[in-house]
Every structure is written in structure tokens, then in C-alpha cells.
PDB file of C-alpha atoms in Angstrom:
ATOM      1  CA  MET L   1      76.667 124.562  97.309  1.00 47.00           C
ATOM      2  CA  LYS L   2      73.953 123.172  95.081  1.00 52.00           C
ATOM      3  CA  GLN L   3      73.650 126.509  93.307  1.00 54.00           C
ATOM      4  CA  ALA L   4      77.402 126.489  92.613  1.00 54.00           C
ATOM      5  CA  ALA L   5      77.124 122.986  91.188  1.00 56.00           C
ATOM      6  CA  ARG L   6      74.561 124.232  88.668  1.00 60.00           C
ATOM      7  CA  ASP L   7      76.703 127.193  87.598  1.00 61.00           C
ATOM      8  CA  ILE L   8      77.338 126.741  83.852  1.00 60.00           C
ATOM      9  CA  ARG L   9      80.687 128.523  84.155  1.00 59.00           C
ATOM     10  CA  ILE L  10      82.244 125.595  86.037  1.00 64.00           C
ATOM     11  CA  LEU L  11      81.057 122.891  83.630  1.00 61.00           C
ATOM     12  CA  PRO L  12      83.946 120.810  82.218  1.00 62.00           C
ATOM     13  CA  GLY L  13      85.250 122.326  78.974  1.00 63.00           C
ATOM     14  CA  PHE L  14      83.070 125.424  79.145  1.00 68.00           C
ATOM     15  CA  ASN L  15      86.060 127.788  79.395  1.00 73.00           C
ATOM     16  CA  TRP L  16      87.688 126.191  76.331  1.00 77.00           C
ATOM     17  CA  VAL L  17      84.459 126.467  74.331  1.00 79.00           C
ATOM     18  CA  THR L  18      84.232 130.146  75.262  1.00 79.00           C
ATOM     19  CA  LEU L  19      87.861 130.708  74.283  1.00 82.00           C
ATOM     20  CA  GLY L  20      87.283 128.957  70.948  1.00 83.00           C
ATOM     21  CA  PHE L  21      84.256 131.146  70.277  1.00 83.00           C
ATOM     22  CA  PHE L  22      86.179 134.371  70.859  1.00 85.00           C
ATOM     23  CA  LEU L  23      89.099 133.167  68.747  1.00 87.00           C
ATOM     24  CA  TYR L  24      86.721 132.322  65.895  1.00 86.00           C
ATOM     25  CA  LEU L  25      85.056 135.728  66.241  1.00 84.00           C
ATOM     26  CA  TYR L  26      88.063 138.009  66.621  1.00 86.00           C
ATOM     27  CA  LEU L  27      91.067 136.203  65.123  1.00 88.00           C
ATOM     28  CA  PRO L  28      90.092 137.152  61.525  1.00 85.00           C
ATOM     29  CA  LEU L  29      89.955 140.801  62.606  1.00 85.00           C
ATOM     30  CA  VAL L  30      93.418 140.538  64.158  1.00 87.00           C
ATOM     31  CA  ILE L  31      94.766 138.962  60.962  1.00 84.00           C
ATOM     32  CA  LEU L  32      93.187 141.738  58.882  1.00 83.00           C
ATOM     33  CA  VAL L  33      94.845 144.432  61.019  1.00 85.00           C
ATOM     34  CA  VAL L  34      98.235 142.682  60.977  1.00 85.00           C
ATOM     35  CA  PHE L  35      98.268 142.220  57.193  1.00 82.00           C
ATOM     36  CA  SER L  36      97.300 145.852  56.644  1.00 82.00           C
ATOM     37  CA  PHE L  37     100.938 146.563  57.601  1.00 84.00           C
ATOM     38  CA  ASN L  38     102.328 144.004  55.158  1.00 81.00           C
ATOM     39  CA  ALA L  39     105.071 145.330  52.873  1.00 78.00           C
ATOM     40  CA  SER L  40     104.036 142.904  50.126  1.00 75.00           C
ATOM     41  CA  ARG L  41     101.050 143.417  47.854  1.00 75.00           C
ATOM     42  CA  SER L  42      99.965 139.899  48.740  1.00 71.00           C
ATOM     43  CA  ALA L  43      97.281 139.762  51.420  1.00 66.00           C
ATOM     44  CA  THR L  44      98.398 136.330  52.636  1.00 69.00           C
ATOM     45  CA  VAL L  45     102.221 136.318  52.439  1.00 72.00           C
ATOM     46  CA  TRP L  46     104.040 138.387  55.049  1.00 76.00           C
ATOM     47  CA  GLU L  47     107.189 140.118  53.745  1.00 77.00           C
ATOM     48  CA  GLY L  48     107.849 142.768  56.349  1.00 78.00           C
ATOM     49  CA  PHE L  49     106.323 145.720  58.199  1.00 81.00           C
ATOM     50  CA  SER L  50     105.195 148.791  56.264  1.00 80.00           C
ATOM     51  CA  VAL L  51     102.646 151.611  56.546  1.00 82.00           C
ATOM     52  CA  ASP L  52     102.807 152.443  52.821  1.00 83.00           C
ATOM     53  CA  TRP L  53      99.339 151.027  52.185  1.00 82.00           C
ATOM     54  CA  TYR L  54      97.810 153.544  54.583  1.00 85.00           C
ATOM     55  CA  PHE L  55      99.460 156.408  52.734  1.00 85.00           C
ATOM     56  CA  LYS L  56      98.309 154.958  49.408  1.00 83.00           C
ATOM     57  CA  ALA L  57      94.771 154.624  50.727  1.00 82.00           C
ATOM     58  CA  PHE L  58      94.699 158.257  51.863  1.00 83.00           C
ATOM     59  CA  ALA L  59      96.148 159.362  48.522  1.00 84.00           C
ATOM     60  CA  ASN L  60      93.503 157.471  46.535  1.00 82.00           C
ATOM     61  CA  ASP L  61      90.960 159.992  45.196  1.00 85.00           C
ATOM     62  CA  ASP L  62      88.217 157.368  44.872  1.00 85.00           C
ATOM     63  CA  ILE L  63      88.642 156.279  48.498  1.00 84.00           C
ATOM     64  CA  ARG L  64      88.600 159.882  49.723  1.00 87.00           C
ATOM     65  CA  ARG L  65      85.472 160.606  47.691  1.00 89.00           C
ATOM     66  CA  ALA L  66      83.736 157.502  49.042  1.00 88.00           C
ATOM     67  CA  ALA L  67      84.831 158.352  52.595  1.00 87.00           C
ATOM     68  CA  ALA L  68      83.475 161.898  52.221  1.00 90.00           C
ATOM     69  CA  ASN L  69      80.113 160.526  51.030  1.00 91.00           C
ATOM     70  CA  SER L  70      80.015 158.121  53.982  1.00 90.00           C
ATOM     71  CA  LEU L  71      80.774 160.897  56.481  1.00 90.00           C
ATOM     72  CA  ILE L  72      78.135 163.220  55.015  1.00 92.00           C
ATOM     73  CA  ILE L  73      75.478 160.503  55.008  1.00 93.00           C
ATOM     74  CA  ALA L  74      76.365 159.261  58.496  1.00 92.00           C
ATOM     75  CA  THR L  75      76.426 162.755  60.016  1.00 93.00           C
ATOM     76  CA  VAL L  76      73.084 163.891  58.564  1.00 95.00           C
ATOM     77  CA  SER L  77      71.442 160.529  59.316  1.00 94.00           C
ATOM     78  CA  MET L  78      72.791 160.616  62.865  1.00 93.00           C
ATOM     79  CA  VAL L  79      71.352 164.073  63.562  1.00 95.00           C
ATOM     80  CA  ALA L  80      67.972 163.320  61.983  1.00 95.00           C
ATOM     81  CA  SER L  81      67.508 159.870  63.529  1.00 94.00           C
ATOM     82  CA  THR L  82      68.637 161.061  66.981  1.00 94.00           C
ATOM     83  CA  CYS L  83      66.194 163.989  66.947  1.00 93.00           C
ATOM     84  CA  ILE L  84      63.310 161.719  65.915  1.00 93.00           C
ATOM     85  CA  ALA L  85      64.303 159.053  68.455  1.00 92.00           C
ATOM     86  CA  THR L  86      64.533 161.657  71.238  1.00 91.00           C
ATOM     87  CA  MET L  87      61.069 163.025  70.463  1.00 89.00           C
ATOM     88  CA  ALA L  88      59.619 159.510  70.282  1.00 88.00           C
ATOM     89  CA  ALA L  89      61.222 158.492  73.583  1.00 87.00           C
ATOM     90  CA  LEU L  90      59.982 161.642  75.345  1.00 85.00           C
ATOM     91  CA  ALA L  91      56.473 161.189  73.959  1.00 84.00           C
ATOM     92  CA  LEU L  92      56.224 157.555  75.033  1.00 83.00           C
ATOM     93  CA  ALA L  93      57.848 158.106  78.431  1.00 77.00           C
ATOM     94  CA  ARG L  94      56.273 161.402  79.517  1.00 73.00           C
ATOM     95  CA  ASN L  95      52.985 161.834  77.629  1.00 70.00           C
ATOM     96  CA  ARG L  96      50.345 160.080  79.689  1.00 70.00           C
ATOM     97  CA  ARG L  97      47.617 160.685  77.107  1.00 72.00           C
ATOM     98  CA  ILE L  98      49.178 158.220  74.657  1.00 73.00           C
ATOM     99  CA  ARG L  99      47.571 154.805  74.918  1.00 76.00           C
ATOM    100  CA  ARG L 100      49.036 151.438  73.962  1.00 77.00           C
ATOM    101  CA  LYS L 101      52.601 152.649  74.415  1.00 74.00           C
ATOM    102  CA  PRO L 102      54.070 149.119  74.107  1.00 79.00           C
ATOM    103  CA  VAL L 103      52.574 148.897  70.614  1.00 82.00           C
ATOM    104  CA  PHE L 104      54.218 152.142  69.482  1.00 81.00           C
ATOM    105  CA  SER L 105      57.492 151.184  71.132  1.00 80.00           C
ATOM    106  CA  GLY L 106      57.366 147.827  69.337  1.00 81.00           C
ATOM    107  CA  LEU L 107      56.773 149.557  66.003  1.00 84.00           C
ATOM    108  CA  ILE L 108      59.844 151.721  66.572  1.00 84.00           C
ATOM    109  CA  MET L 109      61.935 148.647  67.333  1.00 85.00           C
ATOM    110  CA  LEU L 110      60.537 146.615  64.419  1.00 84.00           C
ATOM    111  CA  PRO L 111      63.388 147.444  61.967  1.00 83.00           C
ATOM    112  CA  LEU L 112      65.779 145.642  64.327  1.00 83.00           C
ATOM    113  CA  MET L 113      63.844 142.394  63.926  1.00 86.00           C
ATOM    114  CA  ILE L 114      63.185 142.576  60.173  1.00 86.00           C
ATOM    115  CA  PRO L 115      66.006 141.179  57.971  1.00 87.00           C
ATOM    116  CA  GLU L 116      67.990 144.089  56.566  1.00 88.00           C
ATOM    117  CA  ILE L 117      67.656 142.792  53.007  1.00 90.00           C
ATOM    118  CA  VAL L 118      63.865 142.994  53.354  1.00 90.00           C
ATOM    119  CA  THR L 119      64.133 146.595  54.548  1.00 89.00           C
ATOM    120  CA  ALA L 120      66.480 147.397  51.666  1.00 91.00           C
ATOM    121  CA  VAL L 121      64.185 145.899  49.004  1.00 92.00           C
ATOM    122  CA  ALA L 122      61.122 147.596  50.498  1.00 91.00           C
ATOM    123  CA  THR L 123      62.912 150.959  50.581  1.00 91.00           C
ATOM    124  CA  LEU L 124      64.092 150.579  46.978  1.00 90.00           C
ATOM    125  CA  THR L 125      60.562 149.653  45.859  1.00 92.00           C
ATOM    126  CA  PHE L 126      59.097 152.657  47.680  1.00 91.00           C
ATOM    127  CA  PHE L 127      61.621 155.083  46.201  1.00 91.00           C
ATOM    128  CA  ALA L 128      61.005 153.688  42.714  1.00 89.00           C
ATOM    129  CA  ALA L 129      57.213 153.951  43.164  1.00 90.00           C
ATOM    130  CA  ILE L 130      57.327 157.643  44.096  1.00 89.00           C
ATOM    131  CA  GLY L 131      60.133 158.447  41.641  1.00 87.00           C
ATOM    132  CA  LEU L 132      62.496 159.726  44.324  1.00 83.00           C
ATOM    133  CA  SER L 133      65.968 160.541  42.968  1.00 83.00           C
ATOM    134  CA  LEU L 134      67.994 162.731  45.330  1.00 84.00           C
ATOM    135  CA  GLY L 135      71.466 161.223  45.018  1.00 84.00           C
ATOM    136  CA  LEU L 136      72.908 161.073  48.518  1.00 88.00           C
ATOM    137  CA  GLY L 137      69.486 162.132  49.783  1.00 88.00           C
ATOM    138  CA  ASN L 138      68.052 158.686  49.021  1.00 91.00           C
ATOM    139  CA  ILE L 139      70.682 157.028  51.211  1.00 93.00           C
ATOM    140  CA  ILE L 140      70.264 159.633  53.950  1.00 93.00           C
ATOM    141  CA  ILE L 141      66.508 159.043  54.150  1.00 93.00           C
ATOM    142  CA  ALA L 142      66.948 155.263  54.192  1.00 93.00           C
ATOM    143  CA  HIS L 143      69.694 155.409  56.831  1.00 93.00           C
ATOM    144  CA  THR L 144      67.724 157.832  59.005  1.00 94.00           C
ATOM    145  CA  VAL L 145      64.754 155.476  59.187  1.00 92.00           C
ATOM    146  CA  PHE L 146      66.967 152.440  59.779  1.00 91.00           C
ATOM    147  CA  CYS L 147      69.028 154.151  62.518  1.00 92.00           C
ATOM    148  CA  ILE L 148      66.087 155.420  64.583  1.00 92.00           C
ATOM    149  CA  PRO L 149      65.782 152.209  66.698  1.00 91.00           C
ATOM    150  CA  PHE L 150      69.529 152.231  67.444  1.00 91.00           C
ATOM    151  CA  ALA L 151      69.334 155.826  68.684  1.00 91.00           C
ATOM    152  CA  TYR L 152      66.047 155.160  70.512  1.00 91.00           C
ATOM    153  CA  LEU L 153      67.363 152.294  72.699  1.00 89.00           C
ATOM    154  CA  PRO L 154      69.896 154.214  74.860  1.00 88.00           C
ATOM    155  CA  ILE L 155      67.681 157.317  74.996  1.00 89.00           C
ATOM    156  CA  ARG L 156      64.701 155.301  76.215  1.00 88.00           C
ATOM    157  CA  ALA L 157      66.887 153.455  78.720  1.00 83.00           C
ATOM    158  CA  ARG L 158      68.196 156.758  80.064  1.00 83.00           C
ATOM    159  CA  LEU L 159      64.663 158.130  80.406  1.00 82.00           C
ATOM    160  CA  GLN L 160      63.542 155.066  82.351  1.00 79.00           C
ATOM    161  CA  GLY L 161      66.410 155.575  84.794  1.00 75.00           C
ATOM    162  CA  MET L 162      65.730 159.284  85.338  1.00 74.00           C
ATOM    163  CA  ASP L 163      63.976 160.556  88.457  1.00 69.00           C
ATOM    164  CA  GLU L 164      60.739 162.243  87.341  1.00 69.00           C
ATOM    165  CA  SER L 165      60.559 164.096  90.656  1.00 69.00           C
ATOM    166  CA  LEU L 166      63.230 166.502  89.367  1.00 69.00           C
ATOM    167  CA  GLU L 167      60.971 167.562  86.512  1.00 69.00           C
ATOM    168  CA  THR L 168      58.000 167.787  88.886  1.00 69.00           C
ATOM    169  CA  ALA L 169      60.042 169.971  91.248  1.00 75.00           C
ATOM    170  CA  ALA L 170      60.959 172.304  88.370  1.00 71.00           C
ATOM    171  CA  GLN L 171      57.281 172.701  87.460  1.00 69.00           C
ATOM    172  CA  ASP L 172      56.406 173.311  91.132  1.00 62.00           C
ATOM    173  CA  LEU L 173      58.903 176.185  91.008  1.00 68.00           C
ATOM    174  CA  TYR L 174      56.862 177.732  88.167  1.00 66.00           C
ATOM    175  CA  ALA L 175      58.977 176.451  85.284  1.00 72.00           C
ATOM    176  CA  GLY L 176      56.902 175.922  82.144  1.00 72.00           C
ATOM    177  CA  LYS L 177      56.944 172.718  80.128  1.00 74.00           C
ATOM    178  CA  TRP L 178      59.469 174.057  77.619  1.00 78.00           C
ATOM    179  CA  ALA L 179      61.714 175.478  80.349  1.00 77.00           C
ATOM    180  CA  THR L 180      61.603 172.144  82.198  1.00 73.00           C
ATOM    181  CA  LEU L 181      62.449 170.306  78.997  1.00 74.00           C
ATOM    182  CA  ARG L 182      65.311 172.642  78.128  1.00 74.00           C
ATOM    183  CA  LEU L 183      66.833 173.141  81.570  1.00 74.00           C
ATOM    184  CA  VAL L 184      66.116 169.846  83.347  1.00 76.00           C
ATOM    185  CA  THR L 185      65.063 166.969  81.089  1.00 77.00           C
ATOM    186  CA  LEU L 186      67.455 167.406  78.159  1.00 79.00           C
ATOM    187  CA  PRO L 187      70.593 168.014  80.288  1.00 82.00           C
ATOM    188  CA  LEU L 188      69.821 164.860  82.287  1.00 80.00           C
ATOM    189  CA  LEU L 189      69.064 162.997  79.068  1.00 84.00           C
ATOM    190  CA  ALA L 190      72.233 164.216  77.302  1.00 84.00           C
ATOM    191  CA  PRO L 191      74.350 161.068  77.952  1.00 84.00           C
ATOM    192  CA  GLY L 192      71.629 158.875  76.447  1.00 86.00           C
ATOM    193  CA  ILE L 193      71.249 161.199  73.460  1.00 89.00           C
ATOM    194  CA  LEU L 194      74.993 161.238  72.806  1.00 89.00           C
ATOM    195  CA  SER L 195      75.177 157.471  73.185  1.00 86.00           C
ATOM    196  CA  GLY L 196      72.295 156.984  70.746  1.00 88.00           C
ATOM    197  CA  ALA L 197      73.819 159.459  68.287  1.00 90.00           C
ATOM    198  CA  MET L 198      77.118 157.580  68.251  1.00 88.00           C
ATOM    199  CA  LEU L 199      75.392 154.256  67.682  1.00 88.00           C
ATOM    200  CA  ALA L 200      73.377 155.760  64.831  1.00 91.00           C
ATOM    201  CA  PHE L 201      76.535 157.221  63.280  1.00 91.00           C
ATOM    202  CA  ILE L 202      78.441 153.949  63.329  1.00 88.00           C
ATOM    203  CA  ILE L 203      75.478 151.949  62.014  1.00 90.00           C
ATOM    204  CA  SER L 204      75.111 154.390  59.130  1.00 91.00           C
ATOM    205  CA  ILE L 205      78.780 154.597  58.189  1.00 89.00           C
ATOM    206  CA  ASP L 206      79.111 150.783  58.237  1.00 86.00           C
ATOM    207  CA  ASP L 207      75.880 149.945  56.407  1.00 88.00           C
ATOM    208  CA  PHE L 208      76.230 148.063  53.134  1.00 88.00           C
ATOM    209  CA  ILE L 209      73.020 146.252  52.124  1.00 90.00           C
ATOM    210  CA  ILE L 210      70.589 149.187  52.285  1.00 91.00           C
ATOM    211  CA  THR L 211      73.176 151.519  50.763  1.00 91.00           C
ATOM    212  CA  LEU L 212      73.857 149.125  47.887  1.00 89.00           C
ATOM    213  CA  MET L 213      70.138 148.929  47.106  1.00 89.00           C
ATOM    214  CA  VAL L 214      69.260 152.640  47.133  1.00 90.00           C
ATOM    215  CA  ALA L 215      72.555 154.245  46.024  1.00 86.00           C
ATOM    216  CA  GLU L 216      72.574 156.027  42.679  1.00 83.00           C
ATOM    217  CA  ALA L 217      75.496 156.864  40.389  1.00 80.00           C
ATOM    218  CA  GLY L 218      77.982 159.094  42.179  1.00 79.00           C
ATOM    219  CA  SER L 219      76.719 158.045  45.611  1.00 83.00           C
ATOM    220  CA  THR L 220      79.367 155.403  46.327  1.00 86.00           C
ATOM    221  CA  THR L 221      80.131 155.017  50.027  1.00 88.00           C
ATOM    222  CA  LEU L 222      83.187 153.456  51.621  1.00 86.00           C
ATOM    223  CA  PRO L 223      81.645 149.989  52.268  1.00 87.00           C
ATOM    224  CA  ILE L 224      80.439 149.796  48.649  1.00 88.00           C
ATOM    225  CA  TYR L 225      83.847 150.875  47.355  1.00 86.00           C
ATOM    226  CA  ILE L 226      85.591 148.264  49.508  1.00 84.00           C
ATOM    227  CA  TYR L 227      83.225 145.615  48.162  1.00 84.00           C
ATOM    228  CA  SER L 228      84.053 146.613  44.587  1.00 82.00           C
ATOM    229  CA  LEU L 229      87.771 146.237  45.353  1.00 79.00           C
ATOM    230  CA  VAL L 230      87.330 142.875  47.090  1.00 77.00           C
ATOM    231  CA  ARG L 231      85.737 141.440  43.944  1.00 75.00           C
ATOM    232  CA  LEU L 232      89.084 142.007  42.208  1.00 71.00           C
ATOM    233  CA  GLY L 233      91.113 140.476  45.032  1.00 70.00           C
ATOM    234  CA  ILE L 234      92.075 141.383  48.564  1.00 70.00           C
ATOM    235  CA  THR L 235      95.118 143.643  48.918  1.00 72.00           C
ATOM    236  CA  PRO L 236      96.772 145.325  51.923  1.00 77.00           C
ATOM    237  CA  GLU L 237      95.169 148.576  50.757  1.00 79.00           C
ATOM    238  CA  ILE L 238      91.729 147.063  51.392  1.00 81.00           C
ATOM    239  CA  ASN L 239      92.974 145.782  54.748  1.00 83.00           C
ATOM    240  CA  ALA L 240      94.189 149.291  55.625  1.00 84.00           C
ATOM    241  CA  VAL L 241      90.841 150.914  54.824  1.00 84.00           C
ATOM    242  CA  SER L 242      88.979 148.141  56.666  1.00 84.00           C
ATOM    243  CA  THR L 243      91.251 148.594  59.688  1.00 86.00           C
ATOM    244  CA  ILE L 244      90.448 152.313  59.790  1.00 85.00           C
ATOM    245  CA  LEU L 245      86.730 151.536  59.686  1.00 83.00           C
ATOM    246  CA  LEU L 246      87.201 148.941  62.421  1.00 85.00           C
ATOM    247  CA  LEU L 247      89.024 151.408  64.670  1.00 86.00           C
ATOM    248  CA  ILE L 248      86.338 154.048  64.110  1.00 83.00           C
ATOM    249  CA  SER L 249      83.647 151.500  64.995  1.00 81.00           C
ATOM    250  CA  ILE L 250      85.463 150.418  68.167  1.00 84.00           C
ATOM    251  CA  LEU L 251      86.005 154.046  69.200  1.00 84.00           C
ATOM    252  CA  PHE L 252      82.386 155.068  68.740  1.00 79.00           C
ATOM    253  CA  VAL L 253      80.947 151.941  70.354  1.00 78.00           C
ATOM    254  CA  THR L 254      83.267 152.377  73.338  1.00 81.00           C
ATOM    255  CA  LEU L 255      82.369 156.054  73.719  1.00 79.00           C
ATOM    256  CA  SER L 256      78.685 155.210  73.376  1.00 73.00           C
ATOM    257  CA  TYR L 257      78.961 152.619  76.128  1.00 74.00           C
ATOM    258  CA  ARG L 258      80.967 154.879  78.462  1.00 76.00           C
ATOM    259  CA  ILE L 259      78.710 157.891  77.951  1.00 71.00           C
ATOM    260  CA  GLY L 260      75.567 155.759  78.348  1.00 63.00           C
ATOM    261  CA  LYS L 261      76.853 154.520  81.732  1.00 65.00           C
ATOM    262  CA  LYS L 262      77.258 158.034  83.158  1.00 60.00           C
ATOM    263  CA  ARG L 263      74.811 159.116  85.825  1.00 55.00           C
TER     264      ARG L 263
END
């Protein structure tokens, strides 16, 4: 009874505060989606339902070019960061010769705690110092490094929940280290790898600050293009593109969560 009395969920007004928080957080997104179907060019005055702005967005060559750049960058960054994160997670979880594992794990997670603007400025300074100019390659390298912690988290969590006795049993049955890795460890780790890959993809395709700092001419991504349009005024076309990005983000985050929960 005393424990129930201390439960924060039954405090007076707590439910209303929670409801207000979620309304503040998600109501602007709902408004954005609704006004993406506005027949008027005004982003604030509703004049009827229409999907014309979606067709106009898909017919816009600049938007398609920016979307293609974003997909290329996100796909390559996802593959590279997931491979690196998988190797790092396996090394820290299975290699008993590595000392001070918490230190290395903390270094991998450090980009999550550093303000993104600091990472962006540091990356730009580094690229300028070494004279790196690879077009989309600059963004891919920056995104790969930034996405590693996001891919590492679900992979590491999956490894910690795996039964090491299965790998030991495979080695007792004369399977070599590579055979055990290929036939036992990686198949069991696959949900974590897929979950981490999806998180890395969505972080890369949505990133703005790092991309804005390191992007060169001709390397415009979708978030940068949307920002350039917003400076001229918000239109339903911007709402339509933003809604598509929002739906992609929700889809990938949901799939990442569902896959990561599989046993």
C-alpha cells in the first residue's frame, strides 16, 4: 500500500502533464502531415484536400537529385558503419585478451555525448587540414564515423544476450573460429546487425548539421535542400517532402525495434 502511494503515476495531475508533453511533442508533426495535403499554396490556410504537392515534389528534378544523394550516402554509410560496429562489438565481447574494455566501449559511444555541432566543426577542420575533397565521399566518411555508435548499441546488446555456450559447443565439435563465426555467431547476431543498420541508415539520411558543414558543391542532400526552401517560406511542397522523410524514419525505427526484439 505504501509503495502504491509513492507511485508517481498516481500523483494528482501527472496524467495531464504527460498528455500535454505528448501533445507538445507530436502535434506539430500531425499539423505538418495534414497541411501537406492542403490544396492551397499557403501552409497555414486550409482550402481543401489534395495530393498535388506530392506529385509536384516527385516531379521536381532538384528534389529527386537531392534524394538520390541522400540515399547513396545513407546506404554506403550504413554498410560501412555497421561492419565497423559489428567488428568492434565482437572484439570487445569475445576477445578476452583486450584489456580495459569499458574504456574502448566508452570511446565508441563518445560521439553520442559530444554536441553534433562540435563534431561537424572538427570534421570540417580535419578535412580542410588534409585537403580532402571527394564530393559525396566527404559526407560518407563523416556519416560513417558518426553512425558507428548508433549501429554499435543494438549489436552490443544482442551480443550480451547471446548464450556463449552455443559457440563453445560448435568449437567442441571441431568447428574453427571462422566457421563458428560464420555459422553460429553471425546468424544469431543477425537481428542486432539489421537493427543497427537501420538505425545507422535513418540517422544518416536525416542528418543536417554535419552534412551542411562538410558538403561540397553538387553534394546537396534532402535535409539541406529542404532547409534552403524553408528560408524562402514554408509551402505544402516542403510539408510533403518532410512527411515522406517522417514516414521513412518511423518505418525504419519501428523495424529496427521489432527486429532487435527477436530472439
